[in-house]
Every structure is written in C-alpha cells, then in structure tokens.
Short mmCIF file of C-alpha atoms in Angstrom, two decimals:
data_model
loop_
_atom_site.label_atom_id
_atom_site.label_comp_id
_atom_site.label_asym_id
_atom_site.label_seq_id
_atom_site.Cartn_x
_atom_site.Cartn_y
_atom_site.Cartn_z
CA UNK A 13 -54.04 -40.32 -36.41
CA UNK A 14 -53.54 -37.67 -33.76
CA UNK A 15 -53.73 -38.53 -30.08
CA UNK A 16 -53.93 -35.88 -27.32
CA UNK A 17 -53.71 -36.50 -23.62
CA UNK A 18 -55.93 -34.21 -21.62
CA UNK A 19 -55.07 -33.21 -18.11
CA UNK A 20 -57.76 -34.04 -15.63
CA UNK A 21 -57.05 -31.31 -13.05
CA UNK A 22 -55.22 -28.01 -12.43
CA UNK A 23 -52.86 -29.84 -10.06
CA UNK A 24 -51.41 -31.79 -12.95
CA UNK A 25 -50.86 -28.57 -14.91
CA UNK A 26 -49.08 -26.94 -11.96
CA UNK A 27 -46.95 -30.03 -11.53
CA UNK A 28 -45.61 -29.41 -15.01
CA UNK A 29 -46.96 -32.43 -16.81
CA UNK A 30 -46.46 -32.01 -20.49
CA UNK A 31 -49.13 -31.91 -23.11
CA UNK A 32 -47.88 -33.88 -26.02
CA UNK A 33 -49.13 -33.71 -29.55
CA UNK A 34 -48.09 -36.57 -31.71
CA UNK A 35 -48.22 -36.35 -35.47
CA UNK A 36 -46.55 -39.31 -37.12
CA UNK A 37 -43.10 -39.62 -35.55
CA UNK A 38 -42.93 -35.94 -34.48
CA UNK A 39 -43.53 -34.82 -30.88
CA UNK A 40 -44.18 -31.18 -29.81
CA UNK A 41 -43.82 -30.30 -26.10
CA UNK A 42 -46.09 -27.47 -24.87
CA UNK A 43 -44.40 -25.73 -21.91
CA UNK A 44 -46.92 -24.82 -19.19
CA UNK A 45 -47.47 -21.13 -18.41
CA UNK A 46 -46.57 -21.71 -14.79
CA UNK A 47 -43.03 -22.77 -15.66
CA UNK A 48 -42.64 -19.65 -17.82
CA UNK A 49 -43.54 -17.44 -14.86
CA UNK A 50 -41.08 -19.27 -12.63
CA UNK A 51 -38.34 -18.86 -15.22
CA UNK A 52 -39.10 -15.11 -15.52
CA UNK A 53 -38.94 -14.69 -11.73
CA UNK A 54 -35.60 -16.49 -11.52
CA UNK A 55 -34.24 -14.29 -14.31
CA UNK A 56 -35.18 -11.16 -12.38
CA UNK A 57 -33.38 -12.21 -9.17
CA UNK A 58 -29.88 -11.02 -10.31
CA UNK A 59 -31.37 -7.69 -11.39
CA UNK A 60 -33.05 -7.15 -8.04
CA UNK A 61 -29.98 -8.19 -6.07
CA UNK A 62 -27.55 -5.97 -7.99
CA UNK A 63 -29.62 -2.80 -7.99
CA UNK A 64 -29.03 0.27 -5.83
CA UNK A 65 -29.93 -0.15 -2.16
CA UNK A 66 -29.27 1.87 1.02
CA UNK A 67 -27.04 -0.90 2.34
CA UNK A 68 -24.86 -0.95 -0.80
CA UNK A 69 -25.25 2.56 -2.21
CA UNK A 70 -22.78 2.26 -5.10
CA UNK A 71 -24.49 2.29 -8.49
CA UNK A 72 -24.23 -1.12 -10.15
CA UNK A 73 -26.26 -1.13 -13.38
CA UNK A 74 -25.11 1.70 -15.66
CA UNK A 75 -26.59 2.62 -19.04
CA UNK A 76 -24.05 4.08 -21.50
CA UNK A 77 -25.43 5.92 -24.53
CA UNK A 78 -22.97 6.49 -27.39
CA UNK A 79 -22.97 8.33 -30.69
CA UNK A 80 -20.90 5.53 -32.19
CA UNK A 81 -19.94 2.08 -30.92
CA UNK A 82 -16.34 2.95 -31.80
CA UNK A 83 -16.24 4.84 -28.49
CA UNK A 84 -16.33 1.48 -26.67
CA UNK A 85 -12.78 0.80 -27.86
CA UNK A 86 -11.48 4.38 -28.01
CA UNK A 87 -12.58 4.96 -24.38
CA UNK A 88 -12.08 1.40 -23.15
CA UNK A 89 -9.68 2.31 -20.33
CA UNK A 90 -12.35 4.36 -18.60
CA UNK A 91 -15.02 1.71 -19.13
CA UNK A 92 -12.71 -1.08 -17.97
CA UNK A 93 -11.98 0.85 -14.81
CA UNK A 94 -15.70 0.91 -14.03
CA UNK A 95 -16.07 -2.79 -14.82
CA UNK A 96 -13.14 -3.69 -12.57
CA UNK A 97 -14.96 -1.96 -9.70
CA UNK A 98 -18.02 -4.13 -10.18
CA UNK A 99 -20.22 -2.02 -12.44
CA UNK A 100 -22.46 -3.64 -15.02
CA UNK A 101 -22.28 -1.47 -18.16
CA UNK A 102 -24.98 -1.63 -20.83
CA UNK A 103 -23.96 0.01 -24.12
CA UNK A 104 -26.51 1.35 -26.59
CA UNK A 105 -26.55 3.85 -29.40
CA UNK A 106 -28.25 7.02 -28.25
CA UNK A 107 -30.86 6.79 -31.02
CA UNK A 108 -31.66 3.11 -30.41
CA UNK A 109 -35.48 2.86 -30.52
CA UNK A 110 -35.47 0.13 -27.87
CA UNK A 111 -33.75 2.00 -25.03
CA UNK A 112 -35.75 2.85 -21.92
CA UNK A 113 -34.84 4.05 -18.45
CA UNK A 114 -37.78 2.48 -16.68
CA UNK A 115 -40.37 -0.21 -17.14
CA UNK A 116 -43.64 -0.59 -15.27
CA UNK A 117 -42.68 2.31 -13.01
CA UNK A 118 -39.33 0.82 -11.94
CA UNK A 119 -35.98 2.10 -13.15
CA UNK A 120 -33.85 -0.44 -14.96
CA UNK A 121 -30.53 1.32 -14.24
CA UNK A 122 -28.84 3.02 -11.32
CA UNK A 123 -26.81 5.52 -13.35
CA UNK A 124 -26.57 6.98 -16.84
CA UNK A 125 -23.53 7.97 -18.91
CA UNK A 126 -24.14 10.21 -21.93
CA UNK A 127 -21.19 9.99 -24.32
CA UNK A 128 -23.30 11.28 -27.20
CA UNK A 129 -22.60 15.02 -27.52
CA UNK A 130 -24.09 15.40 -31.02
CA UNK A 131 -27.36 13.52 -30.50
CA UNK A 132 -30.38 15.61 -31.47
CA UNK A 133 -33.00 13.17 -30.24
CA UNK A 134 -32.75 10.05 -28.09
CA UNK A 135 -34.38 6.83 -29.15
CA UNK A 136 -37.13 4.94 -27.38
CA UNK A 137 -38.82 6.63 -24.43
CA UNK A 138 -35.72 8.61 -23.43
CA UNK A 139 -35.76 12.39 -23.69
CA UNK A 140 -34.53 15.35 -21.66
CA UNK A 141 -37.52 15.22 -19.31
CA UNK A 142 -37.03 11.49 -18.72
CA UNK A 143 -33.34 12.03 -17.87
CA UNK A 144 -34.16 14.85 -15.44
CA UNK A 145 -36.82 12.65 -13.79
CA UNK A 146 -34.15 9.95 -13.57
CA UNK A 147 -31.94 12.34 -11.60
CA UNK A 148 -34.88 13.58 -9.51
CA UNK A 149 -35.43 9.97 -8.48
CA UNK A 150 -31.95 9.89 -6.90
CA UNK A 151 -29.94 8.37 -9.77
CA UNK A 152 -26.59 9.62 -11.03
CA UNK A 153 -25.55 11.09 -14.37
CA UNK A 154 -22.35 11.72 -16.36
CA UNK A 155 -22.59 14.05 -19.38
CA UNK A 156 -19.67 14.61 -21.74
CA UNK A 157 -20.01 17.30 -24.38
CA UNK A 158 -17.55 18.21 -27.11
CA UNK A 159 -16.77 20.98 -29.58
CA UNK A 160 -20.38 21.64 -30.64
CA UNK A 161 -22.87 19.96 -28.31
CA UNK A 162 -26.42 19.51 -29.56
CA UNK A 163 -29.34 21.52 -28.25
CA UNK A 164 -30.53 18.45 -26.36
CA UNK A 165 -27.26 18.15 -24.42
CA UNK A 166 -27.28 21.90 -23.81
CA UNK A 167 -30.82 21.68 -22.42
CA UNK A 168 -29.87 18.91 -19.98
CA UNK A 169 -26.79 20.85 -18.86
CA UNK A 170 -28.80 24.06 -18.40
CA UNK A 171 -31.36 22.27 -16.24
CA UNK A 172 -28.48 21.06 -14.07
CA UNK A 173 -27.13 24.61 -13.57
CA UNK A 174 -24.43 24.66 -16.28
CA UNK A 175 -24.40 26.89 -19.38
CA UNK A 176 -22.16 25.99 -22.33
CA UNK A 177 -20.78 28.74 -24.55
CA UNK A 178 -23.51 29.83 -26.95
CA UNK A 179 -21.09 30.05 -29.88
CA UNK A 180 -21.29 26.62 -31.58
CA UNK A 181 -17.72 26.94 -32.89
CA UNK A 182 -16.17 28.07 -29.61
CA UNK A 183 -13.58 26.05 -27.75
CA UNK A 184 -11.39 26.86 -24.79
CA UNK A 185 -8.10 28.48 -25.86
CA UNK A 186 -5.17 29.17 -23.56
CA UNK A 187 -1.97 30.72 -24.91
CA UNK A 188 -0.21 30.32 -21.55
CA UNK A 189 -1.51 27.08 -20.06
CA UNK A 190 -1.61 24.91 -23.17
CA UNK A 191 -0.06 21.47 -23.45
CA UNK A 192 3.08 21.43 -25.56
CA UNK A 193 2.47 19.29 -28.64
CA UNK A 194 4.06 19.08 -32.08
CA UNK A 195 0.66 18.66 -33.75
CA UNK A 196 -1.53 21.15 -31.85
CA UNK A 197 -0.65 24.70 -32.84
CA UNK A 198 -3.85 26.56 -31.95
CA UNK A 199 -3.42 26.08 -28.18
CA UNK A 200 -6.79 24.36 -27.75
CA UNK A 201 -5.18 21.34 -26.08
CA UNK A 202 -5.04 22.57 -22.50
CA UNK A 203 -3.06 21.19 -19.58
CA UNK A 204 -4.98 22.19 -16.46
CA UNK A 205 -4.06 21.53 -12.85
CA UNK A 206 -6.51 23.88 -11.13
CA UNK A 207 -8.42 21.22 -9.14
CA UNK A 208 -11.02 21.61 -6.46
CA UNK A 209 -9.56 21.38 -2.97
CA UNK A 210 -11.50 18.37 -1.72
CA UNK A 211 -10.10 14.98 -0.74
CA UNK A 212 -13.51 13.38 -0.69
CA UNK A 213 -14.22 14.31 -4.34
CA UNK A 214 -10.77 13.67 -5.85
CA UNK A 215 -9.26 11.31 -3.31
CA UNK A 216 -6.44 11.79 -0.84
CA UNK A 217 -3.67 11.01 -3.32
CA UNK A 218 -2.49 14.17 -5.03
CA UNK A 219 -2.81 14.35 -8.81
CA UNK A 220 0.72 15.23 -9.88
CA UNK A 221 0.31 15.51 -13.66
CA UNK A 222 -1.90 18.10 -15.38
CA UNK A 223 -5.15 16.97 -16.99
CA UNK A 224 -5.50 17.23 -20.76
CA UNK A 225 -8.65 18.97 -21.98
CA UNK A 226 -9.87 19.84 -25.44
CA UNK A 227 -13.43 20.98 -25.86
CA UNK A 228 -16.02 23.57 -24.94
CA UNK A 229 -16.08 25.59 -21.74
CA UNK A 230 -19.06 26.34 -19.58
CA UNK A 231 -20.09 28.68 -16.81
CA UNK A 232 -22.02 28.00 -13.64
CA UNK A 233 -25.46 29.42 -13.02
CA UNK A 234 -24.95 31.87 -10.12
CA UNK A 235 -28.44 31.10 -8.78
CA UNK A 236 -27.59 27.42 -8.37
CA UNK A 237 -25.54 26.94 -5.22
CA UNK A 238 -25.23 23.18 -5.74
CA UNK A 239 -22.84 23.34 -8.73
CA UNK A 240 -19.09 23.08 -8.08
CA UNK A 241 -16.13 23.62 -10.39
CA UNK A 242 -13.88 20.56 -10.18
CA UNK A 243 -11.47 21.55 -12.95
CA UNK A 244 -11.08 25.23 -13.87
CA UNK A 245 -9.30 27.03 -16.65
CA UNK A 246 -6.33 29.29 -15.99
CA UNK A 247 -6.63 33.11 -15.78
CA UNK A 248 -5.24 33.41 -19.34
CA UNK A 249 -7.86 31.14 -20.94
CA UNK A 250 -10.83 32.30 -23.00
CA UNK A 251 -13.59 30.73 -25.06
CA UNK A 252 -13.66 31.58 -28.77
CA UNK A 253 -13.46 30.16 -32.27
CA UNK A 254 -9.74 29.38 -32.77
CA UNK A 255 -10.09 29.54 -36.56
CA UNK A 256 -11.34 33.11 -36.69
CA UNK A 257 -10.05 36.43 -35.48
CA UNK A 258 -11.44 37.61 -32.14
CA UNK A 259 -13.13 40.93 -32.80
CA UNK A 260 -15.12 41.29 -29.58
CA UNK A 261 -14.45 40.31 -25.97
CA UNK A 262 -15.21 36.61 -25.37
CA UNK A 263 -18.21 35.80 -23.20
CA UNK A 264 -16.19 33.38 -21.07
CA UNK A 265 -12.73 34.26 -19.82
CA UNK A 266 -10.23 33.27 -17.14
CA UNK A 267 -11.09 31.23 -14.09
CA UNK A 268 -14.81 31.77 -14.65
CA UNK A 269 -14.52 29.02 -17.28
CA UNK A 270 -15.28 25.63 -15.83
CA UNK A 271 -13.92 22.63 -17.70
CA UNK A 272 -15.47 19.94 -15.48
CA UNK A 273 -18.25 20.53 -12.95
CA UNK A 274 -20.21 18.41 -10.52
CA UNK A 275 -23.58 18.80 -8.88
CA UNK A 276 -24.96 17.06 -5.84
CA UNK A 277 -28.72 17.53 -5.78
CA UNK A 278 -30.72 17.91 -2.60
CA UNK A 279 -31.79 14.28 -2.92
CA UNK A 280 -28.05 13.35 -3.01
CA UNK A 281 -28.09 12.42 -6.71
CA UNK A 282 -24.74 13.29 -8.30
CA UNK A 283 -24.02 14.70 -11.74
CA UNK A 284 -20.75 15.15 -13.65
CA UNK A 285 -20.64 17.52 -16.63
CA UNK A 286 -17.54 17.75 -18.83
CA UNK A 287 -16.97 19.96 -21.84
CA UNK A 288 -14.69 17.37 -23.41
CA UNK A 289 -15.41 13.81 -24.44
CA UNK A 290 -11.80 13.40 -25.55
CA UNK A 291 -10.51 13.68 -21.99
CA UNK A 292 -12.09 10.25 -21.30
CA UNK A 293 -10.31 8.68 -24.29
CA UNK A 294 -7.44 6.19 -24.22
CA UNK A 295 -5.30 8.64 -26.18
CA UNK A 296 -5.54 11.29 -23.48
CA UNK A 297 -5.15 8.70 -20.71
CA UNK A 298 -1.85 7.48 -22.14
CA UNK A 299 -0.43 10.75 -23.45
CA UNK A 300 2.61 12.33 -21.90
CA UNK A 301 2.09 15.96 -20.95
CA UNK A 302 4.22 19.05 -20.47
CA UNK A 303 2.54 22.30 -19.61
CA UNK A 304 3.81 25.41 -21.38
CA UNK A 305 6.31 27.27 -19.22
CA UNK A 306 7.01 24.22 -17.04
CA UNK A 307 10.29 22.28 -17.28
CA UNK A 308 8.62 19.10 -15.97
CA UNK A 309 7.46 16.54 -18.49
CA UNK A 310 5.13 13.87 -17.17
CA UNK A 311 5.18 10.47 -18.79
CA UNK A 312 1.44 10.14 -18.31
CA UNK A 313 -1.31 12.71 -18.04
CA UNK A 314 -3.46 13.02 -14.94
CA UNK A 315 -6.66 12.19 -16.85
CA UNK A 316 -6.92 8.58 -15.72
CA UNK A 317 -6.40 9.30 -12.04
CA UNK A 318 -8.59 12.41 -12.17
CA UNK A 319 -11.57 10.75 -13.89
CA UNK A 320 -11.33 7.47 -12.01
CA UNK A 321 -11.31 9.24 -8.66
CA UNK A 322 -14.07 11.59 -9.76
CA UNK A 323 -16.22 8.70 -10.99
CA UNK A 324 -15.84 7.03 -7.58
CA UNK A 325 -17.44 10.09 -6.03
CA UNK A 326 -20.16 10.38 -8.68
CA UNK A 327 -21.14 6.73 -8.26
CA UNK A 328 -21.21 6.98 -4.43
CA UNK A 329 -18.09 4.91 -3.81
CA UNK A 330 -16.89 7.76 -1.63
CA UNK A 331 -18.57 10.50 0.38
CA UNK A 332 -21.82 8.64 1.04
CA UNK A 333 -22.99 8.85 4.66
CA UNK A 334 -25.68 7.05 6.60
CA UNK A 335 -26.94 7.57 10.15
CA UNK A 336 -28.29 4.73 12.29
CA UNK A 337 -29.18 4.00 15.91
CA UNK A 338 -30.48 7.44 16.85
CA UNK A 339 -31.10 7.27 20.61
CA UNK A 340 -31.99 9.62 23.45
CA UNK A 341 -32.82 8.93 27.09
CA UNK A 342 -32.59 10.43 30.55
CA UNK A 343 -29.21 10.46 32.26
CA UNK A 344 -28.77 7.19 34.14
CA UNK A 345 -31.47 5.37 32.17
CA UNK A 346 -31.36 3.25 29.02
CA UNK A 347 -34.92 3.34 27.67
CA UNK A 348 -36.24 6.13 25.50
CA UNK A 349 -39.02 8.02 27.33
CA UNK A 350 -42.28 9.11 25.77
CA UNK A 351 -41.99 12.57 27.31
CA UNK A 352 -39.41 14.71 29.10
CA UNK A 353 -39.87 17.14 31.95
CA UNK A 354 -38.31 20.58 32.01
CA UNK A 355 -34.80 20.63 33.49
CA UNK A 356 -34.35 16.88 32.98
CA UNK A 357 -30.82 15.77 32.11
CA UNK A 358 -30.71 13.77 28.87
CA UNK A 359 -28.23 12.02 26.60
CA UNK A 360 -28.37 11.91 22.79
CA UNK A 361 -26.37 9.66 20.45
CA UNK A 362 -26.24 8.67 16.79
CA UNK A 363 -23.94 6.45 14.71
CA UNK A 364 -22.65 7.78 11.37
CA UNK A 365 -20.84 5.65 8.78
CA UNK A 366 -19.27 6.33 5.38
CA UNK A 367 -19.40 3.93 2.42
CA UNK A 368 -15.90 3.06 1.18
CA UNK A 369 -17.02 1.29 -1.98
CA UNK A 370 -17.11 -2.15 -0.36
CA UNK A 371 -17.90 -1.70 3.35
CA UNK A 372 -19.31 0.82 5.81
CA UNK A 373 -16.59 2.49 7.87
CA UNK A 374 -16.93 4.86 10.86
CA UNK A 375 -17.14 8.50 9.81
CA UNK A 376 -14.81 10.71 11.84
CA UNK A 377 -15.50 14.45 12.09
CA UNK A 378 -15.65 17.14 14.74
CA UNK A 379 -18.38 19.34 13.26
CA UNK A 380 -21.56 17.28 13.73
CA UNK A 381 -24.13 19.20 15.80
CA UNK A 382 -27.53 18.45 17.30
CA UNK A 383 -30.29 20.98 17.91
CA UNK A 384 -33.04 20.77 20.50
CA UNK A 385 -35.53 22.67 18.44
CA UNK A 386 -38.95 24.28 18.87
CA UNK A 387 -39.55 27.09 16.36
CA UNK A 388 -35.88 27.92 16.94
CA UNK A 389 -32.99 26.00 18.54
CA UNK A 390 -33.05 26.24 22.34
CA UNK A 391 -29.95 24.02 22.62
CA UNK A 392 -27.14 23.65 20.06
CA UNK A 393 -24.43 21.16 20.97
CA UNK A 394 -21.41 19.80 19.06
CA UNK A 395 -21.37 16.02 19.32
CA UNK A 396 -18.37 14.18 20.73
CA UNK A 397 -17.14 10.99 19.03
CA UNK A 398 -15.77 7.74 20.41
CA UNK A 399 -13.68 6.96 17.29
CA UNK A 400 -15.99 4.13 16.20
CA UNK A 401 -18.65 6.20 14.49
CA UNK A 402 -20.77 6.92 17.57
CA UNK A 403 -21.53 10.59 18.23
CA UNK A 404 -22.96 11.59 21.60
CA UNK A 405 -23.64 14.49 23.96
CA UNK A 406 -25.67 15.36 27.05
CA UNK A 407 -27.50 18.51 28.11
CA UNK A 408 -30.35 19.75 30.31
CA UNK A 409 -33.83 20.18 28.92
CA UNK A 410 -34.61 23.94 28.79
CA UNK A 411 -37.09 25.45 31.24
CA UNK A 412 -39.70 25.70 28.48
CA UNK A 413 -42.41 23.16 27.79
CA UNK A 414 -43.87 22.26 24.39
CA UNK A 415 -43.16 19.93 21.49
CA UNK A 416 -39.44 19.81 20.70
CA UNK A 417 -37.36 18.04 18.07
CA UNK A 418 -33.90 16.53 18.09
CA UNK A 419 -32.48 17.74 14.75
CA UNK A 420 -29.22 16.92 13.00
CA UNK A 421 -28.73 18.84 9.74
CA UNK A 422 -25.31 17.93 8.40
CA UNK A 423 -24.01 19.29 5.10
CA UNK A 424 -20.35 19.15 4.16
CA UNK A 425 -18.58 19.62 0.83
CA UNK A 426 -18.50 16.36 -1.08
CA UNK A 427 -20.59 14.35 1.37
CA UNK A 428 -24.20 13.34 1.13
CA UNK A 429 -26.35 15.44 3.44
CA UNK A 430 -27.90 14.04 6.60
CA UNK A 431 -31.24 15.26 7.89
CA UNK A 432 -32.39 13.60 11.10
CA UNK A 433 -35.41 14.61 13.12
CA UNK A 434 -37.08 13.07 16.13
CA UNK A 435 -40.00 14.66 17.94
CA UNK A 436 -40.48 14.60 21.71
CA UNK A 437 -42.83 16.57 24.03
CA UNK A 438 -41.63 18.39 27.14
CA UNK A 439 -43.99 18.97 30.09
CA UNK A 440 -43.78 21.30 33.08
CA UNK A 441 -43.59 20.18 36.71
CA UNK A 442 -46.71 18.67 38.16
CA UNK A 443 -48.16 20.36 41.24
CA UNK A 444 -46.69 17.70 43.52
CA UNK A 445 -43.25 17.71 41.92
CA UNK A 446 -42.14 21.13 43.12
CA UNK A 447 -39.83 21.38 46.16
CA UNK A 448 -41.60 21.80 49.51
CA UNK A 449 -39.43 24.76 50.43
CA UNK A 450 -37.66 26.72 47.76
CA UNK A 451 -34.40 28.29 49.03
CA UNK A 452 -34.96 31.37 46.92
CA UNK A 453 -38.21 32.01 48.80
CA UNK A 454 -36.68 31.98 52.30
CA UNK A 455 -36.75 35.80 52.60
CA UNK A 456 -40.47 35.77 51.82
CA UNK A 457 -41.07 33.01 54.36
CA UNK A 458 -39.23 35.08 56.97
CA UNK A 459 -41.22 38.19 56.15
CA UNK A 460 -44.53 36.36 56.53
CA UNK A 461 -43.67 34.79 59.88
CA UNK A 462 -42.15 38.02 61.23
CA UNK A 463 -45.37 39.85 60.28
CA UNK A 464 -47.44 37.27 62.14
CA UNK A 465 -45.21 37.45 65.23
CA UNK A 466 -45.34 41.25 65.20
CA UNK A 467 -49.14 41.19 64.99
CA UNK A 468 -49.46 38.94 68.06
CA UNK A 469 -47.03 41.05 70.06
CA UNK A 470 -48.86 44.24 69.12
CA UNK A 471 -52.23 42.70 70.08
CA UNK A 472 -50.96 41.51 73.43
CA UNK A 473 -49.42 44.84 74.27
CA UNK A 474 -52.57 46.74 73.24
CA UNK A 475 -54.98 44.57 75.23
CA UNK A 476 -53.06 44.24 78.48
CA UNK A 477 -51.42 47.60 78.74
CA UNK A 478 -53.01 50.31 81.01
#
C-alpha cells in the first residue's frame, strides 16, 4: 500500500518540506527544486568572488590546454609557481570535447595557457576565433610553440602580430651563442641573454644566467607596433633545418629573430608567445648553463626567473595602473564647477596607483601630463606628484571660450595605458563682468576728453572773439 503526503500550499514547498514516497520499508526523499537553486547559487559564489575585477586585476582562474597530461609533471615547476601566487589552474587536453571558454555569455576563465603546439583542432566550442575574442574581451594568453607548430597555433600567432618560420623543420641555430652540452651537437640549444630593457616586464632583479631555448624562431609584423621582443637571438643565429645543408639564405637571421615576444593590446590584454615549450620544462629550469665562449658556468639557468617574472607581467601582477579621484576646481575653492570663465585660475588633480600583485601602491613617475583640449591642446602641463600617488597642477583657463576637455593619455612601456577625459564648458565674460576702466584704454580715454575740451575752447573763442 503506497501512501503519499500532498502539500497543501506553495509555502510548504518553499519551506523545504519533503515529499515522501513509502513502498514497503523503503523511503525516497524528493528534494524540492527551490533547494537545488539555492545550492547552485552557493556553488557559484566562489567563482564570482575569485574572478577578474578592477579592484584585484590579477588573473585568478586560468585554463591550461595540453597536448598530453604528462606536461603537468614535466612542467610542474612553472605551474607550481603560478599556484603559489594564488592562481587556480584548470588542466584539460586541448581536444577535450567538453572545454569551453564561456557559458551563457560569461567567460569562465580569466586567462588561457596553450601548451599544445601540435593541436590541429581544439575540442568543444574553442577555436582560433573564440581565443581571439577571448583576448579582445580583455583576457590574457600564453602560447608556447615548438619545433613544428600546427597551422592552428600559427594562425593565432599571426593574428597577434607574430610570424613563425614557414619551414616546418626549421629551428633556431647559433654556432656562437649555443649552450655547451655533451649531448647537443647541432647547436640548437641556445643560451640567450639578450633581454628587453624593462624593469616592469622582467622585474628589477637582474637575470644573471642565460636562458635556455630550443625551438622555432619568429619575426614581428612590422605593421603591428604593439609587439615587443622580450628575448632575442644573437647576431650569429639563423633559422634553418639543422639536419640538412643550407643551400639558400635563411629567411630569419640575427637579431631579427625573436625567441619570446609579448603583446599588450589596446584594451590592455596581454599575450606571451614563445617558440619553445621546452623552456618552460623542469629540465630547463634545473639545468646548469655555460654559454659558448664564456668562462662562467652557472649552476642554474635563468629560465625559472625569466618566465616567473614574465608571467607576473602577463597576468597583471605588475605594471597595471588605475586612476581614481579625478578632480578640478577653481583656485581657492573645493567644489567642482559646472562651467569655467575665460582666464579663471584652476587646479587639476588625479590619483594613480599600481597593482603589486596583492595591494595597490602609489605610482611614482615624472612624465604624466594633462591637456586642456578643444580640437587641439591649448594647455599642456606636466603634473607634479606628492609622493603618495596624487598628481596635481594649476593653470589659467585660456582666453578662448567653448567646450574643453581635461585629457590624460598616458602610455609607457610595460604599463597599462590610461585614458582619462572630462568635459567642461568655458564661457566668456558677461557684459557686467568687465572692468569699468581698462588701463590699456587710458590713451583712448585721454584722446576723447582732449577732443571734447578742444571743441569747447574753439567754440568759445569763435563766438566771443571780434
């Protein structure tokens, strides 16, 4: 005999009363739909709290796509470095049919790492267009190629302004700047120390040991001004097939070969492209290195320091700026006016901070400028700084009325760009605001009164003279 209790109202269902079905000695509990929705909402709270936000701009949820899960252990030092800095890594095979970058119009990850140089087609809803849209939405990307990258990886790199060598068998060879090794005799294991000169990208601590590189070289698209070479080949390097005789001049030679490049898009998304997946490996991290022609042998290569510092920049742990508290007002006042008058004295200030990976710290520089702009800048002033992140200046409104803008356009190597704009109208003097007597007009006043006095004198003389 089966007994079923029916709920008499929706209030009982919302309160979570259980419908029980009894069959013999067996009970089945039917969980209400409302409790399922509450459970789903609570499960989404950690995802929402750990995602990218302007207040904590470091990427937190990172999708890692691999050719083989063996790379999790062979490249564990690099991955563990990211985890120790608070990143949540999600590993998937690149051809996994379940992978997706977004769901219901919202991105599931803040950054993407492609350690799958041979993948011909991604699984799920991921393709080259989806990855480029991911970057266009302000998210970051790391791409590591290897000896013969697939057409898919080449397409992504080309769209980012980087062109790999077209020869599928080509690798970078350097007979002068190779790393001395008893097992590598074709000089494809390169020890490079030609780094970009930027403390914000590679950190203030100097990288003493050369970086080991073994892979394919690439060139930068000359029409793309956003691409930067972070690690370059030496003047003696060239790109060719090391197993065949070179019969024609290589397409890539010398310092034009980029080994590792970065791009910061106009939306401040950052991209790292490397021609070597091996340089991220534990073997290269732990290897000792001695560059050919150098008597110094380093117990550890510079790969770990180089890539850890570079990943801090790519994932916005360094070089990320924000501007807050933009203010302007008349000299001697505190409130922002709705309109200025020509020749008014005004003060302008803005606070700029840099993200250090954990906190916002005052950004100190002497090259931040403000423009008072209408069609062209009428005033261009370099802002002073108080040492606590506040930039300020004062100037006089030009003797031109119209609709002006306070503009700060700040772009500096390695830093996110700042573009601030605030519109304000400027009016001329009202008819009752001019001075009663203008000193510059005194000669004209004198001429008028002297003319009047002369006329009266002439009249008097003419009428009363015989």
